[in-house]
Short mmCIF file of C-alpha atoms and ligand atoms in Angstrom, two decimals:
data_model
loop_
_atom_site.label_atom_id
_atom_site.label_comp_id
_atom_site.label_asym_id
_atom_site.label_seq_id
_atom_site.Cartn_x
_atom_site.Cartn_y
_atom_site.Cartn_z
CA UNK U 1332 25.34 29.28 10.19
CA UNK U 1333 22.19 28.17 11.60
CA UNK U 1334 20.00 26.20 9.28
CA UNK U 1335 16.43 27.19 10.00
CA UNK U 1336 13.81 24.55 9.41
CA UNK U 1337 11.03 25.34 7.22
CA UNK U 1338 7.76 24.11 9.32
CA UNK U 1339 5.33 25.57 6.88
CA UNK U 1340 4.49 21.99 5.56
CA UNK U 1341 3.85 20.71 9.07
CA UNK U 1342 0.02 20.35 9.27
CA UNK U 1343 -1.58 22.13 12.28
CA UNK U 1344 -3.31 18.77 13.18
CA UNK U 1345 -0.29 16.83 13.02
CA UNK U 1346 1.56 19.35 14.99
CA UNK U 1347 -1.12 19.02 17.82
CA UNK U 1348 -0.80 15.20 17.65
CA UNK U 1349 2.91 15.39 18.19
CA UNK U 1350 2.34 17.26 21.35
CA UNK U 1351 -0.43 14.83 22.32
CA UNK U 1352 1.96 11.97 22.32
CA UNK U 1353 2.02 10.84 26.10
CA UNK U 1354 5.30 8.81 25.48
CA UNK U 1355 3.52 5.74 26.86
CA UNK U 1356 5.59 3.37 24.67
CA UNK U 1357 2.54 1.27 23.58
CA UNK U 1358 3.51 1.65 20.02
CA UNK U 1359 6.96 0.70 20.18
CA UNK U 1360 6.72 -3.17 20.84
CA UNK U 1361 4.71 -3.99 17.67
CA UNK U 1362 6.31 -1.45 15.27
CA UNK U 1363 7.65 -3.89 12.74
CA UNK U 1364 10.94 -1.62 11.79
CA UNK U 1365 11.56 0.08 15.23
CA UNK U 1366 10.54 -2.45 17.78
CA UNK U 1367 10.43 -5.88 15.91
CA UNK U 1368 13.26 -5.98 13.29
CA UNK U 1369 15.75 -3.56 15.01
CA UNK U 1370 15.84 -2.09 18.59
CA UNK U 1371 16.33 1.55 17.52
CA UNK U 1372 14.20 4.17 19.68
CA UNK U 1373 14.34 6.82 16.98
CA UNK U 1374 12.65 4.40 14.47
CA UNK U 1375 9.86 3.61 16.85
CA UNK U 1376 6.67 5.91 16.53
CA UNK U 1377 7.45 7.45 20.02
CA UNK U 1378 11.10 8.09 19.06
CA UNK U 1379 10.19 9.83 15.77
CA UNK U 1380 7.67 11.94 17.44
CA UNK U 1381 9.99 13.04 20.38
CA UNK U 1382 12.89 13.78 17.93
CA UNK U 1383 10.66 15.99 15.66
CA UNK U 1384 9.37 17.72 18.76
CA UNK U 1385 12.93 18.38 19.92
CA UNK U 1386 13.96 19.76 16.54
CA UNK U 1387 10.77 21.93 16.41
CA UNK U 1388 11.44 23.26 19.77
CA UNK U 1389 14.93 23.96 19.41
CA UNK U 1390 14.14 26.30 16.62
CA UNK U 1391 10.62 27.62 17.39
CA UNK U 1392 10.02 27.04 21.20
CA UNK U 1393 9.88 29.67 23.77
CA UNK U 1394 13.67 29.38 24.52
CA UNK U 1395 14.53 29.66 20.99
CA UNK U 1396 12.23 32.82 20.70
CA UNK U 1397 14.24 34.56 23.44
CA UNK U 1398 17.60 33.22 22.92
CA UNK U 1399 17.38 32.46 19.33
CA UNK U 1400 17.22 29.39 17.41
CA UNK U 1401 19.64 26.38 18.34
CA UNK U 1402 22.06 25.07 15.58
CA UNK U 1403 21.00 21.55 14.28
CA UNK U 1404 23.89 19.82 12.24
CA UNK U 1405 23.25 18.51 9.01
CA UNK U 1406 24.36 15.07 10.24
CA UNK U 1407 21.61 15.06 12.87
CA UNK U 1408 18.88 16.03 10.26
CA UNK U 1409 20.12 13.27 7.88
CA UNK U 1410 19.98 10.86 10.78
CA UNK U 1411 16.42 11.99 11.57
CA UNK U 1412 15.31 11.86 8.05
CA UNK U 1413 16.84 8.29 7.37
CA UNK U 1414 15.08 7.10 10.58
CA UNK U 1415 11.81 8.54 9.64
CA UNK U 1416 11.95 6.71 6.21
CA UNK U 1417 12.32 3.27 8.01
CA UNK U 1418 8.71 3.17 8.52
CA UNK U 1419 6.42 1.15 6.49
CA UNK U 1420 3.46 3.39 7.33
CA UNK U 1421 1.70 0.00 8.22
CA UNK U 1422 -0.53 1.82 10.66
CA UNK U 1423 0.01 -0.55 13.46
CA UNK U 1424 1.04 2.27 15.80
CA UNK U 1425 -2.30 3.85 15.03
CA UNK U 1426 -4.35 0.79 16.11
CA UNK U 1427 -2.45 0.48 19.54
CA UNK U 1428 -2.19 4.26 20.31
CA UNK U 1429 -4.04 4.89 23.51
CA UNK U 1430 -4.10 8.69 22.60
CA UNK U 1431 -5.65 7.79 19.29
CA UNK U 1432 -3.25 9.64 17.41
CA UNK U 1433 -3.61 9.26 13.71
CA UNK U 1434 0.17 8.28 13.08
CA UNK U 1435 -0.46 7.34 9.33
CA UNK U 1436 -1.37 11.01 8.67
CA UNK U 1437 1.78 12.02 11.03
CA UNK U 1438 4.13 9.86 9.20
CA UNK U 1439 3.10 11.24 5.68
CA UNK U 1440 3.02 14.66 6.93
CA UNK U 1441 6.51 14.16 8.49
CA UNK U 1442 7.82 13.22 5.17
CA UNK U 1443 6.38 16.15 3.37
CA UNK U 1444 8.26 18.20 6.26
CA UNK U 1445 11.37 16.39 5.17
CA UNK U 1446 10.76 17.04 1.44
CA UNK U 1447 10.20 20.65 2.26
CA UNK U 1448 13.46 20.75 3.91
CA UNK U 1449 15.31 18.87 1.09
CA UNK U 1450 15.86 16.03 3.52
CA UNK U 1451 13.54 13.47 1.65
CA UNK U 1452 12.87 11.41 -0.24
CA UNK U 1453 16.26 9.45 0.27
CA UNK U 1454 18.61 9.17 -2.61
CA UNK U 1455 17.75 5.41 -2.90
CA UNK U 1456 13.95 6.51 -3.82
CA UNK U 1457 15.24 8.72 -6.63
CA UNK U 1458 15.52 6.22 -9.36
CA UNK U 1459 11.66 5.41 -8.82
CA UNK U 1460 10.58 8.97 -8.30
CA UNK U 1461 12.22 9.82 -11.76
CA UNK U 1462 10.71 6.77 -13.42
CA UNK U 1463 7.26 7.81 -12.21
CA UNK U 1464 7.94 11.33 -13.32
CA UNK U 1465 9.31 10.19 -16.73
CA UNK U 1466 7.20 7.04 -17.54
CA UNK U 1467 4.20 7.31 -15.26
CA UNK U 1468 5.19 4.08 -13.67
CA UNK U 1469 8.05 3.07 -11.09
CA UNK U 1470 9.34 0.21 -13.07
CA UNK U 1471 11.04 2.50 -16.07
CA UNK U 1472 8.79 0.78 -18.70
CA UNK U 1473 7.26 2.56 -21.52
CA UNK U 1474 3.73 3.81 -21.51
CA UNK U 1475 2.98 2.01 -24.79
CA UNK U 1476 3.53 -1.37 -23.11
CA UNK U 1477 1.10 -0.67 -20.00
CA UNK U 1478 -1.66 -2.77 -21.61
CA UNK U 1479 0.43 -5.50 -23.13
CA UNK U 1480 -0.48 -7.79 -20.35
CA UNK U 1481 -3.98 -8.01 -21.63
CA UNK U 1482 -3.14 -9.04 -25.19
CA UNK U 1483 -1.95 -12.82 -24.42
CA UNK U 1484 -5.33 -13.71 -22.74
CA UNK U 1485 -7.63 -14.60 -25.90
CA UNK U 1486 -11.16 -15.77 -25.32
CA UNK U 1487 -10.43 -16.09 -21.53
CA UNK U 1488 -10.89 -12.52 -20.92
CA UNK U 1489 -12.90 -10.00 -22.87
CA UNK U 1490 -11.40 -6.60 -21.74
CA UNK U 1491 -12.98 -3.46 -23.38
CA UNK U 1492 -11.53 -0.05 -23.74
CA UNK U 1493 -13.26 2.13 -21.46
CA UNK U 1494 -12.03 5.50 -23.15
CA UNK U 1495 -13.59 4.48 -26.49
CA UNK U 1496 -16.68 2.35 -25.58
CA UNK U 1497 -19.32 2.47 -22.71
CA UNK U 1498 -18.43 -0.15 -19.93
CA UNK U 1499 -20.21 -0.45 -16.74
CA UNK U 1500 -16.91 -1.23 -14.85
CA UNK U 1501 -13.71 0.30 -15.05
CA UNK U 1502 -10.68 -2.01 -13.97
CA UNK U 1503 -7.68 0.11 -12.58
CA UNK U 1504 -5.13 -2.27 -13.09
CA UNK U 1505 -1.95 -0.41 -11.39
CA UNK U 1506 1.42 -0.28 -12.45
CA UNK U 1507 2.87 -3.47 -10.76
CA UNK U 1508 0.28 -6.11 -12.02
CA UNK U 1509 0.63 -4.32 -15.55
CA UNK U 1510 4.29 -4.40 -16.06
CA UNK U 1511 5.90 -6.83 -13.53
CA UNK U 1512 5.85 -10.37 -15.08
CA UNK U 1513 5.68 -12.13 -11.80
CA UNK U 1514 2.68 -10.00 -10.60
CA UNK U 1515 1.03 -9.87 -14.15
CA UNK U 1516 -1.14 -13.09 -13.10
CA UNK U 1517 -3.01 -10.90 -10.57
CA UNK U 1518 -4.40 -8.75 -13.57
CA UNK U 1519 -4.70 -11.74 -15.71
CA UNK U 1520 -6.74 -13.58 -13.22
CA UNK U 1521 -8.88 -10.60 -12.26
CA UNK U 1522 -9.95 -10.30 -15.87
CA UNK U 1523 -10.67 -13.97 -16.15
CA UNK U 1524 -12.93 -13.77 -13.11
CA UNK U 1525 -14.83 -10.70 -14.34
CA UNK U 1526 -15.23 -12.17 -17.72
CA UNK U 1527 -16.48 -15.44 -16.27
CA UNK U 1528 -18.88 -13.52 -14.36
CA UNK U 1529 -20.14 -11.84 -17.51
CA UNK U 1530 -19.26 -8.29 -16.28
CA UNK U 1531 -19.11 -5.61 -18.72
CA UNK U 1532 -15.53 -4.04 -18.06
CA UNK U 1533 -12.83 -2.11 -19.62
CA UNK U 1534 -9.41 -0.64 -18.70
CA UNK U 1535 -7.86 2.80 -19.55
CA UNK U 1536 -5.28 1.02 -21.65
CA UNK U 1537 -1.99 2.63 -22.16
CA UNK U 1538 -3.47 5.69 -20.94
CA UNK U 1539 -3.84 4.52 -17.22
CA UNK U 1540 -1.34 6.45 -15.05
CA UNK U 1541 0.42 5.69 -11.89
CA UNK U 1542 -2.01 6.11 -8.99
CA UNK U 1543 0.61 8.34 -7.12
CA UNK U 1544 0.91 6.29 -4.03
CA UNK U 1545 4.61 5.91 -4.06
CA UNK U 1546 4.85 9.73 -4.44
CA UNK U 1547 2.28 10.34 -1.59
CA UNK U 1548 4.09 7.79 0.74
CA UNK U 1549 7.42 9.23 0.15
CA UNK U 1550 6.27 12.88 0.93
CA UNK U 1551 5.86 14.04 -2.55
CA UNK U 1552 2.21 14.84 -2.34
CA UNK U 1553 2.63 18.00 -4.33
CA UNK U 1554 4.18 16.10 -7.33
CA UNK U 1555 1.33 13.65 -6.97
CA UNK U 1556 -1.32 16.04 -7.47
CA UNK U 1557 -1.11 16.46 -11.20
CA UNK U 1558 -1.19 12.56 -11.64
CA UNK U 1559 -4.30 12.51 -9.62
CA UNK U 1560 -6.10 15.02 -11.42
CA UNK U 1561 -4.99 13.36 -14.82
CA UNK U 1562 -6.38 9.91 -13.68
CA UNK U 1563 -9.41 11.69 -12.41
CA UNK U 1564 -9.98 13.12 -15.76
CA UNK U 1565 -9.52 9.86 -17.49
CA UNK U 1566 -12.06 8.31 -14.86
CA UNK U 1567 -14.52 11.18 -15.79
CA UNK U 1568 -14.04 10.30 -19.72
CA UNK U 1569 -14.48 6.65 -19.07
CA UNK U 1570 -17.63 7.32 -16.87
CA UNK U 1571 -18.02 3.99 -15.24
CA UNK U 1572 -20.64 3.00 -12.55
CA UNK U 1573 -17.93 1.45 -10.49
CA UNK U 1574 -13.96 1.43 -10.62
CA UNK U 1575 -12.51 -1.82 -9.33
CA UNK U 1576 -8.95 -2.25 -8.58
CA UNK U 1577 -6.74 -5.37 -7.60
CA UNK U 1578 -3.99 -3.58 -6.03
CA UNK U 1579 -4.45 -2.61 -2.24
CA UNK U 1580 -2.00 0.42 -2.62
CA UNK U 1581 -4.11 2.00 -5.68
CA UNK U 1582 -7.28 1.23 -3.65
CA UNK U 1583 -6.19 3.10 -0.53
CA UNK U 1584 -4.83 5.78 -2.75
CA UNK U 1585 -7.84 6.26 -4.95
CA UNK U 1586 -10.34 5.86 -2.12
CA UNK U 1587 -8.81 7.91 0.56
CA UNK U 1588 -6.33 10.32 -0.93
CA UNK U 1589 -7.85 11.32 -4.38
CA UNK U 1590 -10.91 12.95 -2.82
CA UNK U 1591 -8.42 15.58 -1.32
CA UNK U 1592 -7.49 16.55 -4.85
CA UNK U 1593 -10.69 16.30 -6.67
CA UNK U 1594 -13.94 14.30 -6.88
CA UNK U 1595 -14.38 10.81 -8.20
CA UNK U 1596 -17.03 10.27 -10.67
CA UNK U 1597 -17.66 6.73 -9.40
CA UNK U 1598 -16.93 4.60 -6.12
CA UNK U 1599 -13.92 2.52 -6.05
CA UNK U 1600 -14.04 -0.96 -4.64
CA UNK U 1601 -11.31 -3.56 -4.22
CA UNK U 1602 -11.47 -6.66 -6.25
CA UNK U 1603 -12.09 -8.81 -3.29
CA UNK U 1604 -15.21 -6.77 -2.54
CA UNK U 1605 -16.48 -7.04 -5.93
CA UNK U 1606 -15.67 -10.66 -6.22
CA UNK U 1607 -17.56 -11.50 -3.21
CA UNK U 1608 -20.65 -9.56 -4.48
CA UNK U 1609 -20.38 -11.62 -7.66
CA UNK U 1610 -20.48 -14.80 -5.55
CA UNK U 1611 -23.29 -13.66 -3.39
CA UNK U 1612 -25.40 -12.70 -6.54
CA UNK U 1613 -24.61 -16.24 -8.01
CA UNK U 1614 -22.47 -14.85 -10.83
CA UNK U 1615 -19.62 -16.99 -9.99
CA UNK U 1616 -19.37 -20.17 -7.84
CA UNK U 1617 -16.21 -21.76 -6.66
CA UNK U 1618 -16.68 -25.21 -7.46
CA UNK U 1619 -13.18 -26.61 -7.57
CA UNK U 1620 -11.98 -28.38 -4.35
CA UNK U 1621 -8.79 -27.41 -2.47
CA UNK U 1622 -7.89 -29.51 0.19
CA UNK U 1623 -5.31 -27.27 2.01
CA UNK U 1624 -4.77 -25.34 5.10
CA UNK U 1625 -4.89 -21.77 4.04
CA UNK U 1626 -3.99 -18.35 5.71
CA UNK U 1627 -4.69 -14.96 4.45
CA UNK U 1628 -2.32 -12.12 5.09
CA UNK U 1629 -4.06 -8.85 5.60
CA UNK U 1630 -2.08 -6.04 3.41
CA UNK U 1631 -1.91 -3.05 5.74
CA UNK U 1632 -3.67 -0.81 2.94
CA UNK U 1633 -6.61 -2.99 2.75
CA UNK U 1634 -6.74 -3.78 6.46
CA UNK U 1635 -5.81 -1.29 8.75
CA UNK U 1636 -5.90 1.51 6.50
CA UNK U 1637 -9.29 0.78 5.04
CA UNK U 1638 -11.16 -1.72 7.32
CA UNK U 1639 -11.45 -4.38 4.74
CA UNK U 1640 -10.93 -7.81 6.51
CA UNK U 1641 -13.86 -10.19 6.01
CA UNK U 1642 -14.24 -9.97 2.18
CA UNK U 1643 -10.97 -12.06 1.35
CA UNK U 1644 -11.71 -14.43 4.14
CA UNK U 1645 -15.41 -15.21 2.94
CA UNK U 1646 -14.22 -15.70 -0.45
CA UNK U 1647 -11.55 -18.34 0.90
CA UNK U 1648 -14.19 -19.90 3.14
CA UNK U 1649 -16.51 -20.54 0.06
CA UNK U 1650 -13.99 -22.58 -1.79
CA UNK U 1651 -14.67 -26.17 -1.20
CA UNK U 1652 -12.07 -27.99 0.89
CA UNK U 1653 -10.39 -25.01 2.14
CA UNK U 1654 -9.41 -24.94 5.91
CA UNK U 1655 -8.85 -21.39 6.69
CA UNK U 1656 -6.46 -20.69 9.71
CA UNK U 1657 -5.70 -17.39 11.13
CA UNK U 1658 -2.21 -16.44 12.00
CA UNK U 1659 -1.87 -15.16 15.67
CA UNK U 1660 -1.54 -11.64 14.31
CA UNK U 1661 -4.32 -11.19 12.07
CA UNK U 1662 -6.79 -8.34 10.90
CA UNK U 1663 -6.04 -5.11 12.88
CA UNK U 1664 -2.91 -6.80 14.50
CA UNK U 1665 -1.53 -8.25 11.41
CA UNK U 1666 2.18 -8.03 11.02
CA UNK U 1667 3.22 -5.80 8.01
CA UNK U 1668 4.73 -7.63 5.23
CA UNK U 1669 7.79 -4.98 5.26
CA UNK U 1670 7.62 -3.60 1.90
CA UNK U 1671 5.58 -0.47 2.10
CA UNK U 1672 6.10 3.27 2.52
CA UNK U 1673 9.50 3.04 0.39
CA UNK U 1674 11.30 0.80 3.03
CA UNK U 1675 11.70 -2.14 0.45
CA UNK U 1676 13.59 0.29 -1.82
CA UNK U 1677 15.44 2.06 0.72
CA UNK U 1678 16.30 -0.69 3.23
CA UNK U 1679 15.83 -3.98 1.43
CA UNK U 1680 17.45 -6.09 4.12
CA UNK U 1681 15.11 -4.54 6.70
CA UNK U 1682 12.21 -5.13 4.58
CA UNK U 1683 13.14 -8.87 3.98
CA UNK U 1684 13.63 -9.49 7.69
CA UNK U 1685 10.10 -8.43 8.22
CA UNK U 1686 8.82 -10.45 5.42
CA UNK U 1687 10.43 -13.53 7.01
CA UNK U 1688 8.99 -12.92 10.28
CA UNK U 1689 5.40 -12.92 8.44
CA UNK U 1690 6.26 -16.23 6.68
CA UNK U 1691 7.12 -17.58 10.02
CA UNK U 1692 3.94 -16.39 11.47
CA UNK U 1693 2.14 -18.54 8.68
CA UNK U 1694 4.30 -21.62 9.20
CA UNK U 1695 3.82 -21.57 12.96
CA UNK U 1696 -0.29 -22.18 12.22
CA UNK U 1697 0.47 -25.15 9.78
CA UNK U 1698 -0.47 -23.08 6.69
CA UNK U 1699 0.18 -24.76 3.29
CA UNK U 1700 -0.92 -22.05 1.08
CA UNK U 1701 -0.45 -18.38 2.12
CA UNK U 1702 -2.60 -15.96 0.12
CA UNK U 1703 -3.01 -12.06 0.03
CA UNK U 1704 -4.54 -9.44 -2.21
CA UNK U 1705 -1.80 -6.99 -2.71
CA UNK U 1706 1.29 -7.19 -5.24
CA UNK U 1707 3.65 -5.68 -2.90
CA UNK U 1708 2.87 -8.21 -0.03
CA UNK U 1709 2.78 -10.97 -2.59
CA UNK U 1710 6.22 -10.04 -3.92
CA UNK U 1711 7.71 -9.68 -0.71
CA UNK U 1712 6.27 -12.79 1.05
CA UNK U 1713 6.91 -14.94 -2.07
CA UNK U 1714 10.57 -14.14 -1.79
CA UNK U 1715 10.76 -14.53 1.90
CA UNK U 1716 9.17 -18.04 1.37
CA UNK U 1717 11.95 -18.90 -0.95
CA UNK U 1718 14.61 -17.64 1.33
CA UNK U 1719 13.53 -19.55 4.22
CA UNK U 1720 13.23 -22.60 2.14
CA UNK U 1721 9.66 -22.96 3.13
CA UNK U 1722 7.38 -25.75 1.73
CA UNK U 1723 4.40 -23.21 1.82
CA UNK U 1724 2.72 -21.98 -1.50
CA UNK U 1725 2.35 -18.16 -1.91
CA UNK U 1726 -0.77 -17.64 -4.10
CA UNK U 1727 -2.68 -14.64 -4.95
CA UNK U 1728 -6.30 -14.47 -3.97
CA UNK U 1729 -7.57 -13.99 -7.64
CA UNK U 1730 -5.61 -17.08 -8.76
CA UNK U 1731 -6.81 -19.15 -5.87
CA UNK U 1732 -10.58 -18.03 -6.85
CA UNK U 1733 -10.02 -18.33 -10.57
CA UNK U 1734 -8.61 -21.97 -10.10
CA UNK U 1735 -11.75 -23.09 -8.26
CA UNK U 1736 -14.11 -20.98 -10.49
CA UNK U 1737 -13.37 -22.62 -13.76
CA UNK U 1738 -12.47 -26.04 -12.45
CA UNK U 1739 -14.34 -28.68 -14.52
CA UNK U 1740 -17.64 -29.78 -12.74
S1 LIG I 3108 3.46 2.93 10.73
FE1 LIG I 3108 4.37 0.74 11.09
S2 LIG I 3108 6.21 0.93 10.78
FE2 LIG I 3108 5.61 3.04 10.99
S3 LIG I 3108 6.03 3.75 12.98
FE3 LIG I 3108 3.90 2.91 12.94
S4 LIG I 3108 4.12 0.77 13.49
FE4 LIG I 3108 6.18 1.41 12.86
S1 LIG I 3109 1.16 4.94 21.83
FE1 LIG I 3109 0.63 6.90 20.90
S2 LIG I 3109 0.78 8.12 22.78
FE2 LIG I 3109 2.01 6.17 23.16
S3 LIG I 3109 4.17 6.80 22.78
FE3 LIG I 3109 3.15 5.69 21.02
S4 LIG I 3109 2.42 7.64 19.76
FE4 LIG I 3109 2.90 8.41 21.71
#
């Protein structure tokens, strides 16, 4: 029996882009998963595009229309799906593609196509997907514990409840900073910095829901829709003038994906943008010296996806004593940390190998402290620092800023 692929989920724009690929191969060398960590053509952007084109043409091309669709075995389809998920959706290929193909859109659409054909997400993604569906977070943690991180801060942080009281700023914490004890300091230090700057802010407390990023990146955008609409309804109830988030993934998702589903009642900014404004308006001043050589790793979701490069660097440069050094690959060309797009969940060894390459990038420029502003990059790079036995410190940017802001004069 011929398995007929369902192509209804393939977006017309993406289909035109698959055809517009000239096979030049500019994208293969810098692809972290296909070109750098392993030399597998089908994982590279060009390889994935050509394979999808072959599959499509085998069943819907001119020859198929005259002679009938060609049989594609389940093994071939499974191989294609596995390779398509070996992509962090870092966007490096979009940056280098001379045909200006929006590969980020293409890969996400390719995954929607895999889901529509019961080929995705991969079985390794299932526990996370189930957890998001059942608990509204990927970490199988109860909803009632979401705001527990905020209870231990005492007077250092005054955090309001945006669903009960009026607060000008809504801090969207994100699942990882709320639940993961290793990442919780990201939320704590954000709350400390905001309090220190006398910002009137609150959170959605236990009612905050997963932003839906994991679902969208793994091709489950239909399932993400209800989550997005629930969060938008909460934003409307909170009615802030600005939504701030410290998570690069939440930032990208709320800023770029939410408007496809509904209208945001307020603009969303990343905490690095907000903190820099607080510094420029004199609400906070870094005073504590840090005599260290520091590098910033650009998270893909902040940098290539959203074009936010200079704010974190300006924050670091304003800290007395900091010597900011750039890794050879920075800003648009920054090497991905290896964690995104569900790669860390399904292919942990591949993700670890890429993180170690990034740590080596930082070591090669004499970096003593590696900073970033994304929970996933932080987690992956920190593990790679330990795995390599590196002397470098891994510090989240908000922790770095907080330590300087509240240092004794
Ligand atoms: S998004 Fe990144 S990992 Fe995926 S194909 Fe492009 S360069 Fe490779
Ligand atoms: S750089 Fe663009 S056009 Fe060239 S092979 Fe890659 S995706 Fe195709």
